[in-house]
CSV table of C-alpha atoms in Angstrom, one decimal:
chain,number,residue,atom,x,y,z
M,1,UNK,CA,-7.7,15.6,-14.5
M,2,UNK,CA,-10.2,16.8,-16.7
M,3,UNK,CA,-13.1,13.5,-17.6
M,4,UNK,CA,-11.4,11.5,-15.4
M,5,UNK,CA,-14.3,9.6,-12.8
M,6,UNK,CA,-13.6,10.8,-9.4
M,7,UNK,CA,-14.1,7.4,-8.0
M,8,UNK,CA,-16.2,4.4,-8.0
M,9,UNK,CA,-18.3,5.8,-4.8
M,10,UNK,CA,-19.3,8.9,-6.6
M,11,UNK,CA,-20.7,6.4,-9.4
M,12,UNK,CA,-22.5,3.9,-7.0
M,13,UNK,CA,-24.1,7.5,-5.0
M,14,UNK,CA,-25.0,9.6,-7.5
M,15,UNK,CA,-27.2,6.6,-8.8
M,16,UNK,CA,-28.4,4.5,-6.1
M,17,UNK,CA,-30.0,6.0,-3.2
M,18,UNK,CA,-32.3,4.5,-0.2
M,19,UNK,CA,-32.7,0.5,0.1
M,20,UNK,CA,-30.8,-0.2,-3.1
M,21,UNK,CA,-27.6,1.8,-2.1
M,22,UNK,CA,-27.7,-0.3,1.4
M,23,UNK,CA,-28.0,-3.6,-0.2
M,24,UNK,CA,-25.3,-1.9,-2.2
M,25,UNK,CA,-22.9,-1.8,0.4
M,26,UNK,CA,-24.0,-4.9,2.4
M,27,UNK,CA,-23.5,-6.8,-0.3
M,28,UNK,CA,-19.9,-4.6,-1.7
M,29,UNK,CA,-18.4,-3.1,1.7
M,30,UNK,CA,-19.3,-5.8,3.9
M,31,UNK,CA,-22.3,-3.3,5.9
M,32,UNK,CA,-24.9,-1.0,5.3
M,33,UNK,CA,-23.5,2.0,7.4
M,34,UNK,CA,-19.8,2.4,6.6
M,35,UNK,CA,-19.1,4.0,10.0
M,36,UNK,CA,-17.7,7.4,9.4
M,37,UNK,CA,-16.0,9.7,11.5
M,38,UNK,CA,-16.8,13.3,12.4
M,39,UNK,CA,-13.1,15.1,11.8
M,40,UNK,CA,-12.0,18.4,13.7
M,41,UNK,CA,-13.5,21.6,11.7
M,42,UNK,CA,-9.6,23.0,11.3
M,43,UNK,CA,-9.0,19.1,9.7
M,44,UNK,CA,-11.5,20.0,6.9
M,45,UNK,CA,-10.1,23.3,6.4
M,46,UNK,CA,-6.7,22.7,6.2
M,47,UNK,CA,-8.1,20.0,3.7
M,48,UNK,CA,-10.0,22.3,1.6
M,49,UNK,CA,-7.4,25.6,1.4
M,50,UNK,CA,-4.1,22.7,0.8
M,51,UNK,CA,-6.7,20.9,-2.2
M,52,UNK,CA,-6.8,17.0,-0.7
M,53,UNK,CA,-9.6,14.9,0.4
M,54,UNK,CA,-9.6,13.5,4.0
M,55,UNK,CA,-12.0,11.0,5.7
M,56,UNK,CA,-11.7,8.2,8.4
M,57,UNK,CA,-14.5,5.2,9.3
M,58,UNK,CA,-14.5,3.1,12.1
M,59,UNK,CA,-13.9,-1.0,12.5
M,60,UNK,CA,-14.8,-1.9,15.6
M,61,UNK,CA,-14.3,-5.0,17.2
M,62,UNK,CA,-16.7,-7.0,19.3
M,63,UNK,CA,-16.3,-5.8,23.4
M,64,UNK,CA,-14.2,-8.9,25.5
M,65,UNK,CA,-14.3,-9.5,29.3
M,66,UNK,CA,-10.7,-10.8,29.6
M,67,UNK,CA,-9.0,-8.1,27.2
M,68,UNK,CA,-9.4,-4.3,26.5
M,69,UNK,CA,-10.4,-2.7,23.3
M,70,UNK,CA,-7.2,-2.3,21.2
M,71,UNK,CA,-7.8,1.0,19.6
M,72,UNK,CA,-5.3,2.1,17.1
M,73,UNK,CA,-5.8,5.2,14.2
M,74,UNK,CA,-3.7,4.0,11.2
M,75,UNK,CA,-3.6,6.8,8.0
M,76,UNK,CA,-2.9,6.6,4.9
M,77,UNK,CA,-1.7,9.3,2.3
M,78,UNK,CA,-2.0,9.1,-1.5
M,79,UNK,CA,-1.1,12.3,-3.7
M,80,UNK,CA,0.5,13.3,-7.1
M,81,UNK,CA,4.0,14.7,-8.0
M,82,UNK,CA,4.5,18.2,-6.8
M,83,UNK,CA,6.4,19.6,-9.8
M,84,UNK,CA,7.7,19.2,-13.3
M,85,UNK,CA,9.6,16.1,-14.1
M,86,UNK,CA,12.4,18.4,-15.9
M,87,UNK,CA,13.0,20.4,-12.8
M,88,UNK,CA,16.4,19.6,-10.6
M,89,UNK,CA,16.2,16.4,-8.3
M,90,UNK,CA,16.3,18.0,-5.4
M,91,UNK,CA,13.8,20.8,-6.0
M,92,UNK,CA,11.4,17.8,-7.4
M,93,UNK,CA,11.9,16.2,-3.9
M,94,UNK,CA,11.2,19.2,-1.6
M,95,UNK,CA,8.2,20.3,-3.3
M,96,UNK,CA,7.0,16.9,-2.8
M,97,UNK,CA,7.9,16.9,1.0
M,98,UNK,CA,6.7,19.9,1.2
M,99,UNK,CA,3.0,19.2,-0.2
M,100,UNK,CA,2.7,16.1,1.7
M,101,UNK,CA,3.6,17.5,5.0
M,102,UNK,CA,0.6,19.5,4.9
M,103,UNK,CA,-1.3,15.9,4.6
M,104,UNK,CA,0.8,15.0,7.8
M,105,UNK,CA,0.0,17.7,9.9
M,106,UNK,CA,-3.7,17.0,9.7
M,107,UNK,CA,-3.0,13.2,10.3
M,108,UNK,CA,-0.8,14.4,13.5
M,109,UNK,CA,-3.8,16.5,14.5
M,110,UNK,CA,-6.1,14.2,14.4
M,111,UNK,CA,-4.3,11.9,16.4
M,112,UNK,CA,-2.7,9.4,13.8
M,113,UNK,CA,-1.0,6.6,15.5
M,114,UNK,CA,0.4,5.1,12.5
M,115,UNK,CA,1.0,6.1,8.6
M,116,UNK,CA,2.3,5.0,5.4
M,117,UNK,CA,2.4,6.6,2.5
M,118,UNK,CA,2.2,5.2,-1.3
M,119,UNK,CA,5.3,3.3,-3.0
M,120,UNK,CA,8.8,5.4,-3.5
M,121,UNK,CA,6.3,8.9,-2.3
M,122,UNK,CA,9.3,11.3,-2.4
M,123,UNK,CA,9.7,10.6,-6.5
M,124,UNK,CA,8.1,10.4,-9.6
M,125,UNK,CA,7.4,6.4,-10.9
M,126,UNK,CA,10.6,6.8,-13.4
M,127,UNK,CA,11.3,3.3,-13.6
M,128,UNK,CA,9.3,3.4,-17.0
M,129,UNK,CA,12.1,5.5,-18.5
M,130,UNK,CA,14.8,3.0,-18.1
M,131,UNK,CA,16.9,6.0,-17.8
M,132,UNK,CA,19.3,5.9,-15.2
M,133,UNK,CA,20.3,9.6,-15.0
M,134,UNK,CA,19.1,11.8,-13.3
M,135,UNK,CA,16.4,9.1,-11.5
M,136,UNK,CA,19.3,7.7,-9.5
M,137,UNK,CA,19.7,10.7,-8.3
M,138,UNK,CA,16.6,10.6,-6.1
M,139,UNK,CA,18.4,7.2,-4.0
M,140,UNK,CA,19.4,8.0,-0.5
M,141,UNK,CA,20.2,5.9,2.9
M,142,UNK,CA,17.3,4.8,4.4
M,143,UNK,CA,18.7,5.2,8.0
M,144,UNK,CA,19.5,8.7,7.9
M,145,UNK,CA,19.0,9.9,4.5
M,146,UNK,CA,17.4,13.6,3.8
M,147,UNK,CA,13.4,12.1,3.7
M,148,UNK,CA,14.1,10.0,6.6
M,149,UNK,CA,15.3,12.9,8.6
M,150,UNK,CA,12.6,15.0,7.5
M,151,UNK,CA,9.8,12.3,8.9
M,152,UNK,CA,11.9,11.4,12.3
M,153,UNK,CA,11.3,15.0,13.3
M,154,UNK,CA,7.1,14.8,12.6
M,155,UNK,CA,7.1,11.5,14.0
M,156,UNK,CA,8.3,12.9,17.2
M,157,UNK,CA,6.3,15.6,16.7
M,158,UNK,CA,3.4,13.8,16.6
M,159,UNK,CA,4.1,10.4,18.2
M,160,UNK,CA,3.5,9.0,15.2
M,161,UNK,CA,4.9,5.6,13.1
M,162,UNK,CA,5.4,6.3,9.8
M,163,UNK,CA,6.3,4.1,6.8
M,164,UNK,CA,8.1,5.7,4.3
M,165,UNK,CA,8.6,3.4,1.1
M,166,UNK,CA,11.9,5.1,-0.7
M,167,UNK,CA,14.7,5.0,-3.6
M,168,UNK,CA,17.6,3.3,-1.0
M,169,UNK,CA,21.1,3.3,-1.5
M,170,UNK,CA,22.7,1.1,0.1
M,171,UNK,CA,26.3,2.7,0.9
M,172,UNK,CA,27.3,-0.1,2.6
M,173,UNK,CA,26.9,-2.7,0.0
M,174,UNK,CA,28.8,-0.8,-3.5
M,175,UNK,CA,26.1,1.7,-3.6
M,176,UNK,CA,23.1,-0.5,-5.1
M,177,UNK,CA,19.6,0.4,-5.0
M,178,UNK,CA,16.6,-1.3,-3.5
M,179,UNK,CA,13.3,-0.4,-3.2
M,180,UNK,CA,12.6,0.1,0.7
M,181,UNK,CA,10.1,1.0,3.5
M,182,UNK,CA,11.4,2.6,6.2
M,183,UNK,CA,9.7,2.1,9.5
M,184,UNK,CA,10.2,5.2,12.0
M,185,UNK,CA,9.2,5.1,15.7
M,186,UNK,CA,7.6,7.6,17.7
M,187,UNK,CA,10.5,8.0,19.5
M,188,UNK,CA,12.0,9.2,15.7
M,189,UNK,CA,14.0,6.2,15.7
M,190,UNK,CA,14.4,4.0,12.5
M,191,UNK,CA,13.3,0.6,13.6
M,192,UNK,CA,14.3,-1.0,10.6
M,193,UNK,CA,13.4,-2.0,6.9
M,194,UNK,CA,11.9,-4.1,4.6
M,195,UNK,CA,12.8,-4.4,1.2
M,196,UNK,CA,10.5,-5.0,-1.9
M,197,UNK,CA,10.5,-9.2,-2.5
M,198,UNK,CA,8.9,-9.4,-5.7
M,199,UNK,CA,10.0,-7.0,-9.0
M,200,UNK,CA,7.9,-6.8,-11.8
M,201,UNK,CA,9.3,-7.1,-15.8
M,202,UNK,CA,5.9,-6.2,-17.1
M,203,UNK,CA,5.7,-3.3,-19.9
M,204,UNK,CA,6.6,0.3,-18.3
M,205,UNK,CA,7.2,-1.7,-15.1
M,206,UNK,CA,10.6,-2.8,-15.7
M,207,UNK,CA,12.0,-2.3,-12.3
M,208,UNK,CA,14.8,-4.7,-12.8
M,209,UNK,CA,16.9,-2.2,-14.5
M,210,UNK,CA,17.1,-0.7,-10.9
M,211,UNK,CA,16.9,-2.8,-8.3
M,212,UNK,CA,16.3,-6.8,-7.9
M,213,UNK,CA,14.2,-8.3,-5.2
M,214,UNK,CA,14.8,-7.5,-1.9
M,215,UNK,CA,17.1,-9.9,0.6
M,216,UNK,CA,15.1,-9.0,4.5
M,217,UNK,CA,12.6,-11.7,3.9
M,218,UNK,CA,8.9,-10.9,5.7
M,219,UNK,CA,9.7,-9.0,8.3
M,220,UNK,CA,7.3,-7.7,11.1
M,221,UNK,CA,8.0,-4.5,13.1
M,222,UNK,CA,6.6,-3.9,16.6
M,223,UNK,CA,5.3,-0.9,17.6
M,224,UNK,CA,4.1,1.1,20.5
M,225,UNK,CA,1.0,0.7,18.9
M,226,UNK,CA,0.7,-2.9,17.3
M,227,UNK,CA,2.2,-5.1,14.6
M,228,UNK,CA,3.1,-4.2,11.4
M,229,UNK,CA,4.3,-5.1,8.0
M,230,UNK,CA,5.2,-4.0,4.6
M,231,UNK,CA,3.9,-5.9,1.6
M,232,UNK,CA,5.3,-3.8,-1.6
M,233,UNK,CA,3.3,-2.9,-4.5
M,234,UNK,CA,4.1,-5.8,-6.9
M,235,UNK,CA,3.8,-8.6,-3.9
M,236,UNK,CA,0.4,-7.8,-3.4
M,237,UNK,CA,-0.1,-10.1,-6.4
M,238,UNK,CA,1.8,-13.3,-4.5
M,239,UNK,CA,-0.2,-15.1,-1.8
M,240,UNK,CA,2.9,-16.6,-0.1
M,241,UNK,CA,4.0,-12.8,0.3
M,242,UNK,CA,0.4,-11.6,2.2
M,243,UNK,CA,1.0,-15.3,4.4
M,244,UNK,CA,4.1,-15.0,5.8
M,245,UNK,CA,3.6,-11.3,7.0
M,246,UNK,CA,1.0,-13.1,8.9
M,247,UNK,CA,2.4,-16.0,9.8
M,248,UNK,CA,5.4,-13.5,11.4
M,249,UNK,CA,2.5,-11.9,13.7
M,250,UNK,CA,1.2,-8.7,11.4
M,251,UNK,CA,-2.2,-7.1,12.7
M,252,UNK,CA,-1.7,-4.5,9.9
M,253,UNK,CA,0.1,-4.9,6.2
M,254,UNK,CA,0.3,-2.0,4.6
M,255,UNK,CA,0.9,-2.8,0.4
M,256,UNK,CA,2.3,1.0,-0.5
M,257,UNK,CA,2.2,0.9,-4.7
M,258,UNK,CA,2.0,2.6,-7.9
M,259,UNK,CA,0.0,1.2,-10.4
M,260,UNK,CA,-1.8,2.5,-13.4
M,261,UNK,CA,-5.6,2.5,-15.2
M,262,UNK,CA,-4.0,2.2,-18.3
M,263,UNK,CA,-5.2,-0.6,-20.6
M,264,UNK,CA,-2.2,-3.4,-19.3
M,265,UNK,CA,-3.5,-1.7,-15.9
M,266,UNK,CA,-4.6,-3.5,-12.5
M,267,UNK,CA,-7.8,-1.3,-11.6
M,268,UNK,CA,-10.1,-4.0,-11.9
M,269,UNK,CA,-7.4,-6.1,-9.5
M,270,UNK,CA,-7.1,-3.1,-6.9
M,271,UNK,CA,-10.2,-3.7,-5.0
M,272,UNK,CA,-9.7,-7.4,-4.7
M,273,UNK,CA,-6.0,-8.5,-3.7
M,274,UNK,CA,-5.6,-6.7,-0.5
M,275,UNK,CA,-9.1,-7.0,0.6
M,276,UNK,CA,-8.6,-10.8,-0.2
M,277,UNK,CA,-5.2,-10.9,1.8
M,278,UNK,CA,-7.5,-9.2,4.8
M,279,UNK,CA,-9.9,-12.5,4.6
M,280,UNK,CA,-7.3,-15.3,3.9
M,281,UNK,CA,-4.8,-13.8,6.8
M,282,UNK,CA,-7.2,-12.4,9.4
M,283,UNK,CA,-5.4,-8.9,9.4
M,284,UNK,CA,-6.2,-5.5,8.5
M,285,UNK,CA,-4.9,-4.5,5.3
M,286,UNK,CA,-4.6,-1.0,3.3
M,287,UNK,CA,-4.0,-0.2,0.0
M,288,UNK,CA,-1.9,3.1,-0.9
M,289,UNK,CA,-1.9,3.9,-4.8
M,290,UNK,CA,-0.8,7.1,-6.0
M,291,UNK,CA,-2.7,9.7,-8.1
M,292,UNK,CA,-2.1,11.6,-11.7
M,293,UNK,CA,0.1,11.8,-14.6
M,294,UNK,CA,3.8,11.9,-14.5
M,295,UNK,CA,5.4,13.4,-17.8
M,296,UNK,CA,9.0,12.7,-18.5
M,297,UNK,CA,11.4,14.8,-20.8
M,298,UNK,CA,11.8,12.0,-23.0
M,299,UNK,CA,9.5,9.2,-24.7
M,300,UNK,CA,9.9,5.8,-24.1
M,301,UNK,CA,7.6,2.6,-25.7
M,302,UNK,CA,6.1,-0.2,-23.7
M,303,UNK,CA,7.3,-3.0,-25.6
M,304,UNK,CA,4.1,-3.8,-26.9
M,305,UNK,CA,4.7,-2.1,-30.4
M,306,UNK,CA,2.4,1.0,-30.0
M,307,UNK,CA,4.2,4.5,-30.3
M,308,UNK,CA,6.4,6.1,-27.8
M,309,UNK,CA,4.7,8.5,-25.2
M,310,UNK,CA,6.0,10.6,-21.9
M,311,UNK,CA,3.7,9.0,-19.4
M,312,UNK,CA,2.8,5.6,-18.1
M,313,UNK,CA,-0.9,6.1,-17.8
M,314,UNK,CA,-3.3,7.3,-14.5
M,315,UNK,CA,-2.0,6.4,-11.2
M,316,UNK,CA,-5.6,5.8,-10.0
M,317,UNK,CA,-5.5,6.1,-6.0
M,318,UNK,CA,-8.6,4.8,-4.8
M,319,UNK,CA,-6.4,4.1,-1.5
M,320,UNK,CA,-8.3,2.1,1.6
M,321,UNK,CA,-8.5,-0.3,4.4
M,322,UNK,CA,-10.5,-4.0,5.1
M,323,UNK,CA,-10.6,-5.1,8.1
M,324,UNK,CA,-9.8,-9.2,9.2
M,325,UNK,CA,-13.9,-9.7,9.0
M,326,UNK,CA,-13.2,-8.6,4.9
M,327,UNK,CA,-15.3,-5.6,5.3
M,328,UNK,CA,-13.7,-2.5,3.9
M,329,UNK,CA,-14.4,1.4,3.9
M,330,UNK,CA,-15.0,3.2,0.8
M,331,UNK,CA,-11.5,4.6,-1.3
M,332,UNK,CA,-10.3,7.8,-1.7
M,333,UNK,CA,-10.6,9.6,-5.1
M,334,UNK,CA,-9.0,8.2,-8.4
M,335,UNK,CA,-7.9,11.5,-9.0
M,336,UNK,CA,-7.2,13.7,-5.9
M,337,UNK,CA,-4.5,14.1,-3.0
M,338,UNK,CA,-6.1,12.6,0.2
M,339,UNK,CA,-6.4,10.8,3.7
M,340,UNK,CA,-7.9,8.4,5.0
M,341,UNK,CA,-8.0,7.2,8.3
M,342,UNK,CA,-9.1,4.0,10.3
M,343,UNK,CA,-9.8,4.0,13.9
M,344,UNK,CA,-9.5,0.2,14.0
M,345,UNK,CA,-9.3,-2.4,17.2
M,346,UNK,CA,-7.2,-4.8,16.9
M,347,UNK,CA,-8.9,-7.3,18.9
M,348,UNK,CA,-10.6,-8.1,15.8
M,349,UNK,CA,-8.3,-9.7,14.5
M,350,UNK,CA,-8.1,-12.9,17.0
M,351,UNK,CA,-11.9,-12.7,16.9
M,352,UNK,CA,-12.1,-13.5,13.7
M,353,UNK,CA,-9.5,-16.0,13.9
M,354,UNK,CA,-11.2,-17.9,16.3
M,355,UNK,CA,-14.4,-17.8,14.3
M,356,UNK,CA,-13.1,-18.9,10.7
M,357,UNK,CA,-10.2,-21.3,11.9
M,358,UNK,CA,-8.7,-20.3,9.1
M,359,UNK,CA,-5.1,-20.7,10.6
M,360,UNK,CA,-5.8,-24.1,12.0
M,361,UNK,CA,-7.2,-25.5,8.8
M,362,UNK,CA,-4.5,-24.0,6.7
M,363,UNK,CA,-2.2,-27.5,6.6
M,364,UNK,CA,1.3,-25.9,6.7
M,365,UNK,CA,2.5,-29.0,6.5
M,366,UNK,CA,1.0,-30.9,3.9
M,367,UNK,CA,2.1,-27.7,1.5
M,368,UNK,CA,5.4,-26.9,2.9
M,369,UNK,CA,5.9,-31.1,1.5
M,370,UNK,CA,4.1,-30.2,-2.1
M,371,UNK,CA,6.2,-27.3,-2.9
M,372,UNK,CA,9.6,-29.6,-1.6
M,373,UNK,CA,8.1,-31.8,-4.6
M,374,UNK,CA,7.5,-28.8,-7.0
M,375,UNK,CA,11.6,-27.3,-6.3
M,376,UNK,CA,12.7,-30.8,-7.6
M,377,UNK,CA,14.5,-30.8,-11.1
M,378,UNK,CA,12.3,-34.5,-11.8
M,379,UNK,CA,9.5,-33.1,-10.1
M,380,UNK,CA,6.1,-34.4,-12.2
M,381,UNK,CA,3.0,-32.2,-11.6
M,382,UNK,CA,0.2,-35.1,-10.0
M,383,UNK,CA,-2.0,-34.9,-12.9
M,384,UNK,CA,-5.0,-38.1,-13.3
M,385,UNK,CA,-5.9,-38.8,-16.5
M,386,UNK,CA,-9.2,-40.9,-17.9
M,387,UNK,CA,-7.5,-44.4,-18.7
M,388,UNK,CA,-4.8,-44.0,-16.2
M,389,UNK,CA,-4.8,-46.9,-13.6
């Protein structure tokens, strides 16, 4: 990806350096020292012969008499397509498992408690085509469907959770589609799955012509190794999405996507929404985004009367964590496969819950009662104007 910027830490270093580049990331990450982590020598060379980037940082909590340190390492893996959109579903699919479980065998070796990978990983983003053959093709169960099967075995393997965001076809509903994560155990058990809530109908991104919004509500899955949750790609931009994953008891929401740099793009957004859910919700967050350019066969337009092209635009990774304080660790490349990984305690998050109060000043119930009024067909927005007595 030839004059593409590698990432917005590679601007901020190569041109600030000693005082200004801590006030930098005071005043951007949330501290000075962004608490990095010395990886195992055969990590950085598997990294470096397989062609991805892999780092981790630290978000420690403050140490508690009555409870012990939480301590939980939570990866996350963004990377491109694998090979030619043209090629055969299935050989599109395996080179793709096969890249990425290189990326997983350094995560298991580095002792990975929990990962997720980027929205629908095992595919290109297709959706843009509004083509139904062959993309279709790529939908399988998500209890024991090929990519399931394939992760079960590595998360037993490595004792690992992973959440695996998929194509689903639901066999036992006529066949239909959804856009799913699959949560697997360490045991290599499929503890369940949460399907996509919100769908956008925005240019390229007219997922509606595949699947609708999801029916399994906010659900949070318990782990061996804490709480999580699935906030898909397009909900990271509804608040009442990030809310009730918390509200349900998340520690960590993972927000798995696939969104572009393009000009009707969300870059600027990227950096904001799920550090902001972090804040508002008092749980970690991480944001996945895949990387590159996916060409398909045939053109399609954008409905916004410029020509037809092949591809969508850069998928722009930048993938990373914040932690329930809102201080984050610095992304992954815009343009490169990599990992990142957060040794995180969990204990944080009740910490800073009891230090922002943020739940118990969040009136539930004077909301809950506005949005009654809002639903109403005769509801009338409470608008004051000048001369109005």
């Amino acid at each position: 990806m030839d004059g593409e910027t590698h990432s917005l830490e590679a601007i901020i270093n190569n041109n600030l350096s000693s005082k200004d580049l801590d006030e930098f990331n005071r005043i951007y990450y949330g501290r000075k020292n962004h608490l990095e982590i010395k990886l195992k020598d055969s990590s950085l060379v598997a990294a470096k012969d397989n062609d991805f980037d892999v780092a981790a940082y630290a978000f420690p909590a403050k140490k508690e008499s009555t409870r012990p340190p939480r301590i939980v390492k939570v990866g996350v893996i963004q990377h491109s397509i694998a090979a030619p959109t043209d090629r055969p579903i299935i050989e599109q699919k395996n080179a793709i498992l096969a890249k990425v479980k290189k990326i997983i065998d350094v995560a298991g070796q580095e002792g990975v408690n929990i990962l997720c990978f980027q929205e629908l990983w095992n595919m290109p983003f297709a959706f843009c085509t509004r083509e139904k053959v062959p993309w279709c093709e790529f939908a399988e169960s998500a209890e024991d469907g090929p990519t399931t099967r394939f992760l079960r075995e590595l998360a037993i393997k490595y004792a690992m959770v992973i959440v695996s965001s998929i194509l689903e076809r639901d066999e036992k509903h006529a066949d239909i589609l959804w856009n799913t994560a699959v949560v697997i155990s360490d045991t290599g058990n499929v503890i369940g799955k949460h399907r996509k809530n919100h769908i956008p109908r925005v240019g390229d991104f007219n997922e509606s012509n595949y699947y609708m919004e999801g029916n399994t509500g906010h659900p949070v899955f318990a782990t061996r190794y804490g709480k999580i949750a699935v906030n898909i790609c397009f909900g990271r931009h509804h608040v009442l999405n990030w809310m009730m994953f918390g509200q349900n008891g998340a520690e960590i929401v993972f927000n798995p996507s696939a969104t572009i740099a393009a000009e009707a793009g969300s870059e600027y957004m990227w950096n904001v929404e799920a550090r902001n859910a972090a804040i508002t919700n008092c749980y970690f967050t991480a944001a996945i985004n895949r990387v590159g350019y996916e060409e398909f066969p045939n053109e399609f337009t954008s409905a916004d009367g410029k020509p037809a092209h092949k591809d969508l635009g850069l998928f722009y990774g930048s993938s990373y964590f914040t932690g329930p304080d809102g201080v984050r660790c610095p992304g992954l490349s815009r343009t490169r496969d990599g990992l990142l990984i957060a040794e995180m305690d969990l204990n944080m998050n009740r910490q800073i819950r009891d230090r922002r109060c943020y739940y118990m000043t969040q009136r539930l119930d004077m909301y809950v009662d506005s949005l009654k009024k809002v639903l109403d067909l005769d509801f009338k927005p409470q608008v004051v104007h000048e001369n109005e007595k």
